[in-house]
Amino acid sequence: MTKVPVRPEMEGFKPYSPGLSIDEIKKRYGLSRVIKMASNENPLGTSPVVQARLASASPLAFRYAQAGSPALSEAIGAHLGVPASCVVAGNGSDEIIDLLLRVVARPGIDNVVAFRPCFSIYDVQSRLCGLEFRQTDLNADFSFPFDALLSLTDENTALVFVTNPDNPSGYACRADELVALAAKLPPRALLVVDEAYVDFAEPLDEFTMLPHFGKIPNLVILRTFSKMYGLAGLRLGYGVMPEWLADLLLRVKLPFSVNILAEQAGLAALEDDIFLSETLRVVREGRELLTRELTAMGCTVRPSQANFLMFDPPMDARTLFEGLLQRGVIIRPLASYGMPGKLRVSIGNEDENREFLVKTAEVLRDNHRHS
Ligand SMILES: *Cc1c(COP(=O)(O)O)cnc(C)c1O
């Protein structure tokens, strides 16, 4: 069949540019060992407690999950101290972002506001929904210019997205600043604070918006099991939002988008305190080590409250990225974020961090010799 007319919004989309996979790189360079520090996954892998729960729940794979995952909403609500009726679990927080846009914003009328650069899902899903996507540049130091953000909003602003801590910079603002922003938004605009990385911020209380939930009527908080909880491949995230909005999302969400194993894994992960504290320790120590060592090699490293670091190497970033690939280390170039001179590396486990540092030093040395 030849191409048929499709929605005009489809004009101009490019495929999502993900981190490269280990198998791809093994094959391309004939390597037997490749490490991936590109997608901010958990450096400790999948928790043994969750693996055991997945194994014991696997006979249930033939069943449909309970529509809307009420048991998980209960558990998350209890864990966070918010009503279960305000929690919507999804197939990653990506699904919640998509649902918010489709439920709240009116195609052809409304607009969505965010910083530039930002997480590409906000932009892609907004445009697919026929919404105008407005952006203002981050400050030069990657802090948030809230006045510029506010000046983009008007009576047709449906959603304002802020990622805190931010990806890819790792910068985080204090929750107080977002409380002030929420109060200044036009009355119908929802403030969506994407806290995918907030678990890694310290001290947590000063960064998360959770203590303010319930006091701010237009606040939505997004969280995910993909990073701190080590479940990126199972797809599980959630939003905490006013009850009326949660109710609307649940009416149109695909009923089984959170599958029965993801739900069990999430329930187990919430109680897995040892894995969580060990993850925090490894990420905080790794973040310090990589910051110190990269700086000593002449890189400019941004302070980070997340499980990754953004840095400017003292050589062409693309060449360093490719030199690392050839040596079996995958990190993330930031050209697709509009920052061709910068790279992002996810904090790995102790072995991965050491290997990344050794190989980076090698590429920098080779480059120095040849220039
Ligand atoms: C990783 C990430 C998420 C989480 O996405 P999931 O769909 O839950 O895996 C959300 N927002 C940002 C900014 C991220 O980097």
PDB file of N, CA and C in Angstrom, residues 161-207:
ATOM      1  N   PHE A 161       6.553  22.169  32.448  1.00  0.00           N
ATOM      2  CA  PHE A 161       7.415  21.062  32.902  1.00  0.00           C
ATOM      3  C   PHE A 161       8.731  21.592  33.455  1.00  0.00           C
ATOM      4  N   VAL A 162       9.107  21.135  34.640  1.00  0.00           N
ATOM      5  CA  VAL A 162      10.444  21.405  35.177  1.00  0.00           C
ATOM      6  C   VAL A 162      11.017  20.074  35.650  1.00  0.00           C
ATOM      7  N   THR A 163      12.210  19.725  35.168  1.00  0.00           N
ATOM      8  CA  THR A 163      12.886  18.498  35.600  1.00  0.00           C
ATOM      9  C   THR A 163      13.839  18.871  36.735  1.00  0.00           C
ATOM     10  N   ASN A 164      13.634  18.272  37.909  1.00  0.00           N
ATOM     11  CA  ASN A 164      14.445  18.660  39.073  1.00  0.00           C
ATOM     12  C   ASN A 164      14.756  17.438  39.944  1.00  0.00           C
ATOM     13  N   PRO A 165      16.043  17.034  40.048  1.00  0.00           N
ATOM     14  CA  PRO A 165      17.225  17.522  39.350  1.00  0.00           C
ATOM     15  C   PRO A 165      17.083  17.400  37.835  1.00  0.00           C
ATOM     16  N   ASP A 166      17.801  18.290  37.134  1.00  0.00           N
ATOM     17  CA  ASP A 166      17.644  18.379  35.698  1.00  0.00           C
ATOM     18  C   ASP A 166      18.504  17.347  34.962  1.00  0.00           C
ATOM     19  N   ASN A 167      18.014  16.932  33.827  1.00  0.00           N
ATOM     20  CA  ASN A 167      18.733  16.057  32.920  1.00  0.00           C
ATOM     21  C   ASN A 167      18.914  16.842  31.624  1.00  0.00           C
ATOM     22  N   PRO A 168      20.103  16.985  31.061  1.00  0.00           N
ATOM     23  CA  PRO A 168      21.340  16.287  31.396  1.00  0.00           C
ATOM     24  C   PRO A 168      22.317  17.016  32.325  1.00  0.00           C
ATOM     25  N   SER A 169      21.969  18.172  32.907  1.00  0.00           N
ATOM     26  CA  SER A 169      23.007  18.928  33.631  1.00  0.00           C
ATOM     27  C   SER A 169      23.265  18.394  35.034  1.00  0.00           C
ATOM     28  N   GLY A 170      22.236  17.845  35.702  1.00  0.00           N
ATOM     29  CA  GLY A 170      22.390  17.428  37.103  1.00  0.00           C
ATOM     30  C   GLY A 170      22.093  18.546  38.091  1.00  0.00           C
ATOM     31  N   TYR A 171      21.837  19.759  37.564  1.00  0.00           N
ATOM     32  CA  TYR A 171      21.500  20.885  38.435  1.00  0.00           C
ATOM     33  C   TYR A 171      20.155  20.653  39.120  1.00  0.00           C
ATOM     34  N   ALA A 172      20.043  21.069  40.381  1.00  0.00           N
ATOM     35  CA  ALA A 172      18.744  21.017  41.057  1.00  0.00           C
ATOM     36  C   ALA A 172      18.497  22.324  41.788  1.00  0.00           C
ATOM     37  N   CYS A 173      17.249  22.811  41.731  1.00  0.00           N
ATOM     38  CA  CYS A 173      16.892  23.992  42.521  1.00  0.00           C
ATOM     39  C   CYS A 173      16.217  23.533  43.805  1.00  0.00           C
ATOM     40  N   ARG A 174      16.150  24.437  44.786  1.00  0.00           N
ATOM     41  CA  ARG A 174      15.443  24.132  46.046  1.00  0.00           C
ATOM     42  C   ARG A 174      13.942  24.091  45.788  1.00  0.00           C
ATOM     43  N   ALA A 175      13.252  23.255  46.519  1.00  0.00           N
ATOM     44  CA  ALA A 175      11.800  23.137  46.355  1.00  0.00           C
ATOM     45  C   ALA A 175      11.103  24.485  46.547  1.00  0.00           C
ATOM     46  N   ASP A 176      11.618  25.308  47.466  1.00  0.00           N
ATOM     47  CA  ASP A 176      11.029  26.646  47.710  1.00  0.00           C
ATOM     48  C   ASP A 176      10.848  27.446  46.431  1.00  0.00           C
ATOM     49  N   GLU A 177      11.824  27.322  45.529  1.00  0.00           N
ATOM     50  CA  GLU A 177      11.770  28.106  44.302  1.00  0.00           C
ATOM     51  C   GLU A 177      10.631  27.633  43.409  1.00  0.00           C
ATOM     52  N   LEU A 178      10.355  26.335  43.451  1.00  0.00           N
ATOM     53  CA  LEU A 178       9.250  25.795  42.647  1.00  0.00           C
ATOM     54  C   LEU A 178       7.906  26.124  43.287  1.00  0.00           C
ATOM     55  N   VAL A 179       7.889  26.206  44.614  1.00  0.00           N
ATOM     56  CA  VAL A 179       6.664  26.632  45.318  1.00  0.00           C
ATOM     57  C   VAL A 179       6.318  28.049  44.877  1.00  0.00           C
ATOM     58  N   ALA A 180       7.336  28.909  44.814  1.00  0.00           N
ATOM     59  CA  ALA A 180       7.114  30.293  44.390  1.00  0.00           C
ATOM     60  C   ALA A 180       6.652  30.343  42.937  1.00  0.00           C
ATOM     61  N   LEU A 181       7.243  29.511  42.091  1.00  0.00           N
ATOM     62  CA  LEU A 181       6.845  29.470  40.678  1.00  0.00           C
ATOM     63  C   LEU A 181       5.376  29.062  40.546  1.00  0.00           C
ATOM     64  N   ALA A 182       4.983  28.017  41.265  1.00  0.00           N
ATOM     65  CA  ALA A 182       3.600  27.504  41.173  1.00  0.00           C
ATOM     66  C   ALA A 182       2.600  28.615  41.468  1.00  0.00           C
ATOM     67  N   ALA A 183       2.940  29.454  42.452  1.00  0.00           N
ATOM     68  CA  ALA A 183       2.012  30.512  42.868  1.00  0.00           C
ATOM     69  C   ALA A 183       1.875  31.599  41.805  1.00  0.00           C
ATOM     70  N   LYS A 184       2.882  31.738  40.950  1.00  0.00           N
ATOM     71  CA  LYS A 184       2.853  32.823  39.955  1.00  0.00           C
ATOM     72  C   LYS A 184       2.291  32.390  38.613  1.00  0.00           C
ATOM     73  N   LEU A 185       2.028  31.096  38.423  1.00  0.00           N
ATOM     74  CA  LEU A 185       1.539  30.626  37.122  1.00  0.00           C
ATOM     75  C   LEU A 185       0.104  31.090  36.892  1.00  0.00           C
ATOM     76  N   PRO A 186      -0.287  31.229  35.610  1.00  0.00           N
ATOM     77  CA  PRO A 186      -1.697  31.517  35.327  1.00  0.00           C
ATOM     78  C   PRO A 186      -2.570  30.448  35.990  1.00  0.00           C
ATOM     79  N   PRO A 187      -3.787  30.813  36.397  1.00  0.00           N
ATOM     80  CA  PRO A 187      -4.587  29.930  37.252  1.00  0.00           C
ATOM     81  C   PRO A 187      -4.785  28.508  36.732  1.00  0.00           C
ATOM     82  N   ARG A 188      -4.907  28.319  35.426  1.00  0.00           N
ATOM     83  CA  ARG A 188      -5.210  26.947  34.996  1.00  0.00           C
ATOM     84  C   ARG A 188      -3.972  26.113  34.681  1.00  0.00           C
ATOM     85  N   ALA A 189      -2.788  26.730  34.671  1.00  0.00           N
ATOM     86  CA  ALA A 189      -1.578  25.993  34.291  1.00  0.00           C
ATOM     87  C   ALA A 189      -1.155  25.041  35.411  1.00  0.00           C
ATOM     88  N   LEU A 190      -0.894  23.797  35.033  1.00  0.00           N
ATOM     89  CA  LEU A 190      -0.378  22.830  36.011  1.00  0.00           C
ATOM     90  C   LEU A 190       1.142  22.875  35.983  1.00  0.00           C
ATOM     91  N   LEU A 191       1.749  22.839  37.158  1.00  0.00           N
ATOM     92  CA  LEU A 191       3.206  22.729  37.245  1.00  0.00           C
ATOM     93  C   LEU A 191       3.543  21.246  37.409  1.00  0.00           C
ATOM     94  N   VAL A 192       4.261  20.697  36.419  1.00  0.00           N
ATOM     95  CA  VAL A 192       4.653  19.280  36.471  1.00  0.00           C
ATOM     96  C   VAL A 192       6.134  19.222  36.823  1.00  0.00           C
ATOM     97  N   VAL A 193       6.445  18.759  38.021  1.00  0.00           N
ATOM     98  CA  VAL A 193       7.840  18.650  38.446  1.00  0.00           C
ATOM     99  C   VAL A 193       8.260  17.192  38.271  1.00  0.00           C
ATOM    100  N   ASP A 194       9.180  16.986  37.341  1.00  0.00           N
ATOM    101  CA  ASP A 194       9.652  15.638  37.016  1.00  0.00           C
ATOM    102  C   ASP A 194      10.817  15.308  37.954  1.00  0.00           C
ATOM    103  N   GLU A 195      10.537  14.457  38.938  1.00  0.00           N
ATOM    104  CA  GLU A 195      11.534  14.118  39.956  1.00  0.00           C
ATOM    105  C   GLU A 195      12.173  12.743  39.710  1.00  0.00           C
ATOM    106  N   ALA A 196      12.428  12.447  38.424  1.00  0.00           N
ATOM    107  CA  ALA A 196      13.019  11.143  38.078  1.00  0.00           C
ATOM    108  C   ALA A 196      14.307  10.869  38.859  1.00  0.00           C
ATOM    109  N   TYR A 197      15.062  11.943  39.191  1.00  0.00           N
ATOM    110  CA  TYR A 197      16.374  11.770  39.823  1.00  0.00           C
ATOM    111  C   TYR A 197      16.426  12.293  41.253  1.00  0.00           C
ATOM    112  N   VAL A 198      15.279  12.665  41.803  1.00  0.00           N
ATOM    113  CA  VAL A 198      15.318  13.358  43.088  1.00  0.00           C
ATOM    114  C   VAL A 198      15.837  12.473  44.221  1.00  0.00           C
ATOM    115  N   ASP A 199      15.681  11.142  44.049  1.00  0.00           N
ATOM    116  CA  ASP A 199      16.170  10.233  45.090  1.00  0.00           C
ATOM    117  C   ASP A 199      17.672  10.398  45.354  1.00  0.00           C
ATOM    118  N   PHE A 200      18.391  10.907  44.353  1.00  0.00           N
ATOM    119  CA  PHE A 200      19.849  11.026  44.489  1.00  0.00           C
ATOM    120  C   PHE A 200      20.268  12.385  45.056  1.00  0.00           C
ATOM    121  N   ALA A 201      19.323  13.305  45.243  1.00  0.00           N
ATOM    122  CA  ALA A 201      19.668  14.653  45.699  1.00  0.00           C
ATOM    123  C   ALA A 201      19.852  14.644  47.214  1.00  0.00           C
ATOM    124  N   GLU A 202      20.776  15.450  47.687  1.00  0.00           N
ATOM    125  CA  GLU A 202      20.929  15.522  49.127  1.00  0.00           C
ATOM    126  C   GLU A 202      21.116  16.962  49.607  1.00  0.00           C
ATOM    127  N   PRO A 203      20.433  17.365  50.685  1.00  0.00           N
ATOM    128  CA  PRO A 203      19.446  16.556  51.398  1.00  0.00           C
ATOM    129  C   PRO A 203      18.105  16.543  50.646  1.00  0.00           C
ATOM    130  N   LEU A 204      17.518  15.377  50.571  1.00  0.00           N
ATOM    131  CA  LEU A 204      16.293  15.161  49.792  1.00  0.00           C
ATOM    132  C   LEU A 204      15.190  16.170  50.138  1.00  0.00           C
ATOM    133  N   ASP A 205      14.980  16.408  51.438  1.00  0.00           N
ATOM    134  CA  ASP A 205      13.888  17.286  51.895  1.00  0.00           C
ATOM    135  C   ASP A 205      13.929  18.670  51.276  1.00  0.00           C
ATOM    136  N   GLU A 206      15.127  19.137  50.952  1.00  0.00           N
ATOM    137  CA  GLU A 206      15.227  20.496  50.412  1.00  0.00           C
ATOM    138  C   GLU A 206      14.920  20.555  48.930  1.00  0.00           C
ATOM    139  N   PHE A 207      14.876  19.387  48.289  1.00  0.00           N
ATOM    140  CA  PHE A 207      14.683  19.369  46.833  1.00  0.00           C
ATOM    141  C   PHE A 207      13.328  18.834  46.388  1.00  0.00           C
TER     142      PHE A 207
END
